[in-house]
Amino acid sequence: MSELTFEGVSVRFGGRRHGLTAVDGVDLTVPGGSVVGLVGESGSGKSTLARAAVGLAPLHAGRILLDGEPVRRGRRSRPALQMVFQDPYSSLDPRMTIGDSIAEATPRRGPARRAEVTRLLDLVGLGADRARAYPGQLSGGQCQRVALARALAGDPRVLIADEITSALDVSIQGAVLNLVREVQRELRLSLLFISHDLAVVRYVSDFIAVMYLGRIVEYGPAEAVLTDPSHPYTRELLAAVSEPVSTGEADPALRAVADVEPADPHAPPPGCRFHPRCPVGPAVLDGRDLCRESEPVPQGHRHLAACHFAAGR
Ligand SMILES: Nc1ncnc2c1ncn2[C@@H]1O[C@H](COP(=O)(O)OP(=O)(O)OP(=O)(O)O)[C@@H](O)[C@H]1O
Ligand code: SF4
Ligand SMILES: [Mg+2]
């Protein structure tokens, strides 16, 4: 089992004047054999963090380690760390059969290759006869299974799954989630599971990390984060999950911040980045000037939160 570690990772896009820091000093560990769910709203930097791990986004600062060693880019690093993306069709070549697509990703050669393709198809719940099909003949869910088989072809130790069910029909999302969780357990993979949807993340995760505007604002065992969230932003995400239909009688504090524009990542607010929207921050409560003045650092033991007034502090 392998551990994936992000140490002070920052990713910047664009120049010094008009650029933005999409990921800003992230420390995060995916312990060996466990699932870390990474959740946060659109634009918070989840995909950028993942892409940095596989060399698709430039590291501005920090290190990304696999069992204490820097993740190597290029061909040799492929098997150890693999990523599955959101759009199952675009990750497969439409002119290649499923079998060829998977075969291409395995390091095996000769007759062993065909057996390996069958094994991988079976692992993701597809029959061997699917090997002759083209992506256009498969459903989105089946394509995503093939993308998973391809990612597993090099026997990775760590898998990153970025919104892998978001493009799928709701009716098949559960089956794909179950499959990912089964495969993760069976192969004892370490999995960084990314979704903007906390309902999806809570279903698969051992640990949950919450990201807001490029930073991790809360991290802890899934159970603790879900039942006893420390950060106001996490509480907001949870409230959105448990109350899918608005009753029109929202907490007055929540209503007070509901109209605030999402923060501009080119110019994050000073102090706590969440302060203009925070339902218990300076926009709502007196005596919380600290939130505007100083940026909270993650604190806690196993369960961390970056908030000056985190629950229990
Ligand atoms: N190649 C790029 N060039 C410039 N800006 C980028 C690039 N990729 C991402 N960004 C910006 O970085 C920020 C983080 O984007 P990212 O895609 O990582 O967010 P996300 O959390 O994955 O969002 P979503 O839930 O929509 O997938 C956004 O402001 C985005 O516009
Ligand atoms: S530091 Fe202040 S503004 Fe930020 S989350 Fe905590 S209470 Fe809200
Ligand atoms: Mg994304």
Coordinates of C-alpha atoms and ligand atoms in Angstrom, one line a residue:
M1 CA 0.0 0.0 0.0
S2 CA 1.3 3.4 -0.9
E3 CA 0.9 6.8 0.6
L4 CA 0.4 9.9 -1.6
T5 CA 1.5 13.2 0.1
F6 CA 1.1 16.8 -1.0
E7 CA 3.5 19.1 0.8
G8 CA 2.9 22.8 0.5
V9 CA 1.7 22.4 -3.1
S10 CA 0.9 25.6 -5.0
V11 CA -0.1 25.8 -8.7
R12 CA -0.3 29.2 -10.5
F13 CA -1.7 30.0 -13.9
G14 CA -0.8 33.1 -15.9
G15 CA 1.6 35.8 -15.3
R16 CA 2.5 37.7 -12.1
R17 CA 0.0 40.5 -12.6
H18 CA -3.0 38.7 -14.0
G19 CA -2.3 35.2 -12.9
L20 CA -4.2 33.2 -10.3
T21 CA -3.1 30.8 -7.7
A22 CA -5.5 27.9 -8.2
V23 CA -3.9 25.7 -5.5
D24 CA -2.3 27.6 -2.6
G25 CA 0.0 25.8 -0.1
V26 CA -1.9 22.5 0.1
D27 CA -0.8 19.8 2.6
L28 CA -2.7 16.6 2.2
T29 CA -2.0 12.9 2.7
V30 CA -3.8 9.9 1.2
P31 CA -2.8 7.2 3.6
G32 CA -2.0 3.8 2.1
G33 CA -5.0 1.7 1.2
S34 CA -7.5 4.4 2.1
V35 CA -9.9 6.7 0.3
V36 CA -9.6 10.4 0.8
G37 CA -12.6 12.4 -0.6
L38 CA -11.8 15.9 -1.8
V39 CA -14.8 18.1 -1.9
G40 CA -15.4 21.8 -2.7
E41 CA -17.3 24.0 -5.0
S42 CA -16.5 24.5 -8.7
G43 CA -13.2 26.4 -9.1
S44 CA -11.8 25.6 -5.7
G45 CA -8.8 23.9 -7.3
K46 CA -9.6 20.2 -6.9
S47 CA -8.8 19.2 -10.4
T48 CA -5.7 21.4 -10.5
L49 CA -4.4 19.6 -7.4
A50 CA -5.0 16.3 -9.0
R51 CA -3.5 17.3 -12.3
A52 CA -0.4 18.5 -10.6
A53 CA 0.1 15.0 -9.1
V54 CA 0.1 13.4 -12.6
G55 CA 2.2 16.2 -14.2
L56 CA -0.6 17.9 -16.1
A57 CA -0.4 21.2 -14.1
P58 CA 2.8 23.0 -13.2
L59 CA 4.0 23.0 -9.7
H60 CA 4.8 26.5 -8.5
A61 CA 5.8 25.4 -5.0
G62 CA 5.9 22.3 -2.8
R63 CA 6.4 18.6 -3.4
I64 CA 4.2 15.6 -4.3
L65 CA 5.5 12.4 -2.8
L66 CA 4.7 8.7 -3.3
D67 CA 5.9 6.8 -0.3
G68 CA 8.3 9.6 0.6
E69 CA 9.8 9.8 -2.9
P70 CA 8.9 12.6 -5.4
V71 CA 6.4 11.4 -8.0
R72 CA 8.4 11.0 -11.2
R73 CA 6.9 12.3 -14.4
G74 CA 7.1 10.6 -17.7
R75 CA 6.8 7.0 -18.7
R76 CA 8.2 5.3 -15.7
S77 CA 5.9 7.1 -13.3
R78 CA 2.7 6.0 -15.1
P79 CA 2.0 2.7 -13.4
A80 CA 2.4 4.0 -9.8
L81 CA -0.1 6.8 -10.0
Q82 CA -3.1 6.9 -12.4
M83 CA -6.0 9.2 -12.9
V84 CA -9.5 8.7 -14.2
F85 CA -11.3 11.8 -15.6
Q86 CA -14.8 13.1 -15.7
D87 CA -15.7 12.6 -19.3
P88 CA -15.6 8.9 -20.2
Y89 CA -15.9 9.4 -23.9
S90 CA -13.1 11.9 -24.3
S91 CA -10.7 9.7 -22.4
L92 CA -11.1 6.9 -25.0
D93 CA -10.0 6.9 -28.7
P94 CA -13.3 6.5 -30.7
R95 CA -11.5 4.7 -33.5
M96 CA -10.0 2.0 -31.2
T97 CA -11.8 -1.0 -29.9
I98 CA -12.2 -1.3 -26.2
G99 CA -9.8 -4.2 -26.1
D100 CA -7.1 -2.4 -28.0
S101 CA -7.5 0.6 -25.8
I102 CA -7.0 -1.4 -22.7
A103 CA -4.2 -3.5 -24.3
E104 CA -2.3 -0.3 -25.1
A105 CA -2.3 0.6 -21.5
T106 CA -0.9 -2.7 -20.2
P107 CA 2.8 -3.2 -20.0
R108 CA 2.2 -6.9 -20.9
R109 CA 3.1 -8.2 -24.4
G110 CA 2.3 -11.2 -26.5
P111 CA -0.4 -13.7 -25.6
A112 CA -0.4 -12.6 -21.9
R113 CA -1.8 -9.3 -23.2
R114 CA -5.1 -10.7 -24.3
A115 CA -5.6 -12.6 -21.0
E116 CA -4.8 -9.3 -19.2
V117 CA -7.5 -7.4 -21.2
T118 CA -10.0 -10.1 -20.2
R119 CA -9.0 -9.9 -16.6
L120 CA -9.3 -6.1 -16.5
L121 CA -12.7 -6.2 -18.3
D122 CA -13.9 -8.7 -15.7
L123 CA -12.5 -6.6 -12.8
V124 CA -14.6 -3.6 -13.9
G125 CA -17.7 -5.8 -14.5
L126 CA -17.7 -6.0 -18.3
G127 CA -17.8 -9.2 -20.3
A128 CA -14.8 -10.3 -22.4
D129 CA -17.0 -9.9 -25.5
R130 CA -17.0 -6.1 -25.0
A131 CA -13.4 -6.1 -26.1
R132 CA -14.5 -5.9 -29.8
A133 CA -16.8 -2.9 -29.2
Y134 CA -16.0 0.7 -29.9
P135 CA -16.6 3.5 -27.4
G136 CA -19.5 4.8 -29.4
Q137 CA -21.4 1.5 -28.9
L138 CA -21.1 1.7 -25.1
S139 CA -23.1 3.7 -22.5
G140 CA -21.4 6.4 -20.5
G141 CA -21.2 4.1 -17.5
Q142 CA -19.6 1.3 -19.5
C143 CA -17.1 3.8 -21.0
Q144 CA -16.2 4.9 -17.5
R145 CA -15.6 1.3 -16.6
V146 CA -13.3 1.0 -19.5
A147 CA -11.5 4.2 -18.5
L148 CA -11.1 2.6 -15.0
A149 CA -9.8 -0.6 -16.6
R150 CA -7.2 1.4 -18.6
A151 CA -6.1 3.2 -15.4
L152 CA -5.7 -0.1 -13.6
A153 CA -3.8 -1.7 -16.5
G154 CA -0.4 -0.6 -15.3
D155 CA -1.0 -2.0 -11.7
P156 CA -1.0 1.5 -10.1
R157 CA -0.7 1.8 -6.3
V158 CA -2.5 5.1 -6.2
L159 CA -5.6 6.2 -8.1
I160 CA -7.0 9.7 -8.5
A161 CA -10.7 9.8 -9.6
D162 CA -11.8 13.3 -10.6
E163 CA -15.6 13.7 -10.8
I164 CA -15.9 10.2 -12.4
T165 CA -19.6 10.0 -11.9
S166 CA -20.6 13.7 -12.7
A167 CA -21.1 13.1 -16.4
L168 CA -23.1 9.9 -15.9
D169 CA -26.8 9.4 -15.6
V170 CA -27.9 9.6 -12.0
S171 CA -29.4 6.1 -12.3
I172 CA -26.0 4.5 -12.9
Q173 CA -23.8 6.7 -10.6
G174 CA -24.3 4.4 -7.7
A175 CA -23.1 1.3 -9.6
V176 CA -20.0 3.0 -10.7
L177 CA -19.3 4.3 -7.2
N178 CA -19.8 0.8 -5.8
L179 CA -17.4 -0.6 -8.5
V180 CA -14.7 1.9 -7.6
R181 CA -15.0 1.2 -3.9
E182 CA -14.9 -2.6 -4.6
V183 CA -11.8 -2.3 -6.8
Q184 CA -10.1 0.0 -4.3
R185 CA -10.6 -2.6 -1.5
E186 CA -9.7 -5.6 -3.6
L187 CA -6.5 -4.1 -5.0
R188 CA -5.8 -2.2 -1.7
L189 CA -5.3 1.0 -3.7
S190 CA -4.9 4.4 -2.2
L191 CA -7.6 6.6 -3.7
L192 CA -8.0 10.4 -3.9
F193 CA -11.7 10.7 -4.8
I194 CA -12.7 14.1 -6.1
S195 CA -16.2 15.5 -6.3
H196 CA -18.0 18.8 -5.9
D197 CA -20.9 16.7 -4.4
L198 CA -20.6 15.9 -0.7
A199 CA -23.3 13.3 -1.0
V200 CA -21.1 11.3 -3.4
V201 CA -17.9 11.9 -1.4
R202 CA -19.5 10.7 1.9
Y203 CA -20.4 7.5 0.2
V204 CA -16.9 6.3 -0.6
S205 CA -14.5 8.1 1.8
D206 CA -12.5 7.1 4.8
F207 CA -11.2 10.7 5.2
I208 CA -12.7 13.9 3.8
A209 CA -10.8 17.0 2.8
V210 CA -12.8 20.2 2.1
M211 CA -11.3 22.7 -0.3
Y212 CA -12.2 26.4 -0.7
L213 CA -10.4 28.8 -3.0
G214 CA -7.2 26.8 -3.4
R215 CA -6.9 25.8 0.3
I216 CA -7.9 22.9 2.4
V217 CA -10.2 24.3 5.1
E218 CA -11.1 21.1 6.9
Y219 CA -9.7 17.5 7.0
G220 CA -10.5 14.5 9.1
P221 CA -11.9 11.1 9.3
A222 CA -15.1 11.0 7.2
E223 CA -17.3 10.2 10.2
A224 CA -16.0 13.1 12.2
V225 CA -16.2 15.6 9.4
L226 CA -19.8 14.5 8.5
T227 CA -21.2 14.3 12.0
D228 CA -19.2 17.1 13.7
P229 CA -18.0 19.5 11.0
S230 CA -15.7 22.2 12.4
H231 CA -15.5 24.7 9.6
P232 CA -18.5 26.9 8.7
Y233 CA -18.0 26.1 5.0
T234 CA -18.2 22.4 5.6
R235 CA -21.4 23.0 7.6
E236 CA -22.8 24.9 4.6
L237 CA -22.0 22.0 2.2
L238 CA -23.6 19.5 4.6
A239 CA -26.7 21.6 5.0
A240 CA -27.0 21.7 1.2
V241 CA -26.9 18.0 1.1
S242 CA -29.4 17.3 3.8
E243 CA -31.9 19.9 2.6
P244 CA -32.0 19.5 -1.2
V245 CA -35.2 21.5 -1.4
S246 CA -35.2 25.0 0.0
T247 CA -38.1 25.6 2.4
G248 CA -37.7 29.3 2.1
E249 CA -37.1 29.6 5.8
A250 CA -33.3 29.4 5.9
D251 CA -31.3 30.5 8.9
P252 CA -31.2 34.3 8.7
A253 CA -27.4 34.3 8.9
L254 CA -27.3 32.0 5.9
R255 CA -29.6 34.2 4.0
A256 CA -27.4 37.2 4.8
V257 CA -24.5 35.7 3.0
A258 CA -26.4 33.9 0.3
D259 CA -26.4 36.9 -2.1
V260 CA -22.6 37.4 -1.8
E261 CA -20.8 36.7 -5.1
P262 CA -18.5 33.8 -5.0
A263 CA -14.9 35.0 -4.4
D264 CA -12.7 35.9 -7.3
P265 CA -9.8 33.5 -7.4
H266 CA -7.6 36.2 -9.0
A267 CA -8.0 38.3 -5.8
P268 CA -8.9 36.1 -2.8
P269 CA -10.2 38.1 0.2
P270 CA -7.7 39.1 2.9
G271 CA -7.6 37.2 6.1
C272 CA -9.9 34.2 6.0
R273 CA -10.8 33.7 2.3
F274 CA -14.3 32.6 3.3
H275 CA -15.1 35.7 5.4
P276 CA -17.4 37.6 3.0
R277 CA -19.6 34.5 2.8
C278 CA -19.2 33.1 6.3
P279 CA -22.5 32.8 8.2
V280 CA -20.6 33.2 11.5
G281 CA -18.0 35.7 10.2
P282 CA -17.5 39.4 10.3
A283 CA -20.3 40.1 7.7
V284 CA -22.8 38.8 10.2
L285 CA -21.4 38.8 13.8
D286 CA -19.7 41.6 15.7
G287 CA -16.2 41.1 17.2
R288 CA -15.0 39.0 14.3
D289 CA -12.5 41.4 12.8
L290 CA -9.8 38.8 13.2
C291 CA -11.3 36.9 10.3
R292 CA -10.6 39.9 8.0
E293 CA -7.2 40.5 9.4
S294 CA -5.5 37.2 9.7
E295 CA -5.6 34.0 7.7
P296 CA -6.4 31.0 9.9
V297 CA -4.1 28.0 9.7
P298 CA -5.4 24.4 9.9
Q299 CA -5.4 23.3 13.5
G300 CA -6.4 20.2 15.4
H301 CA -5.1 16.7 15.8
R302 CA -6.6 14.2 13.5
H303 CA -9.4 16.5 12.6
L304 CA -8.2 19.8 11.3
A305 CA -10.0 23.0 10.5
A306 CA -8.7 26.4 9.3
C307 CA -11.0 28.7 11.2
H308 CA -10.3 31.1 14.0
F309 CA -13.6 30.2 15.6
A310 CA -13.9 26.6 14.7
A311 CA -16.3 24.5 16.7
G312 CA -14.7 23.5 20.0
R313 CA -11.9 26.0 19.8
Ligands
LIG1 N1 -5.2 25.8 -17.5 C1 -5.7 26.8 -16.7 N2 -5.4 28.1 -17.0 C2 -5.9 29.1 -16.3 N3 -6.7 28.9 -15.2 C3 -7.0 27.7 -14.9 C4 -6.6 26.5 -15.6 N4 -7.1 25.4 -15.1 C5 -7.8 25.8 -14.0 N5 -7.8 27.2 -13.9 C6 -8.5 28.0 -12.9 O1 -8.1 27.5 -11.6 C7 -9.1 27.5 -10.7 C8 -9.4 26.1 -10.2 O2 -9.9 25.3 -11.2 P1 -10.1 23.7 -11.0 O3 -10.6 23.2 -12.3 O4 -9.0 23.1 -10.4 O5 -11.4 23.7 -10.0 P2 -12.3 22.5 -9.6 O6 -12.3 22.5 -8.1 O7 -11.8 21.2 -10.2 O8 -13.7 22.9 -10.2 P3 -14.9 21.9 -10.8 O9 -15.7 21.4 -9.6 O10 -15.6 22.9 -11.6 O11 -14.2 20.8 -11.5 C9 -10.3 28.1 -11.4 O12 -10.4 29.4 -11.1 C10 -10.0 27.8 -12.9 O13 -10.6 28.8 -13.7
SF4_2 S1 -12.1 32.3 10.3 FE1 -13.9 33.6 10.6 S2 -14.7 34.0 8.5 FE2 -13.3 32.3 8.4 S3 -14.6 30.5 8.6 FE3 -13.9 31.0 10.6 S4 -15.5 32.3 11.5 FE4 -15.8 32.2 9.3
MG3 MG -12.6 19.8 -11.5

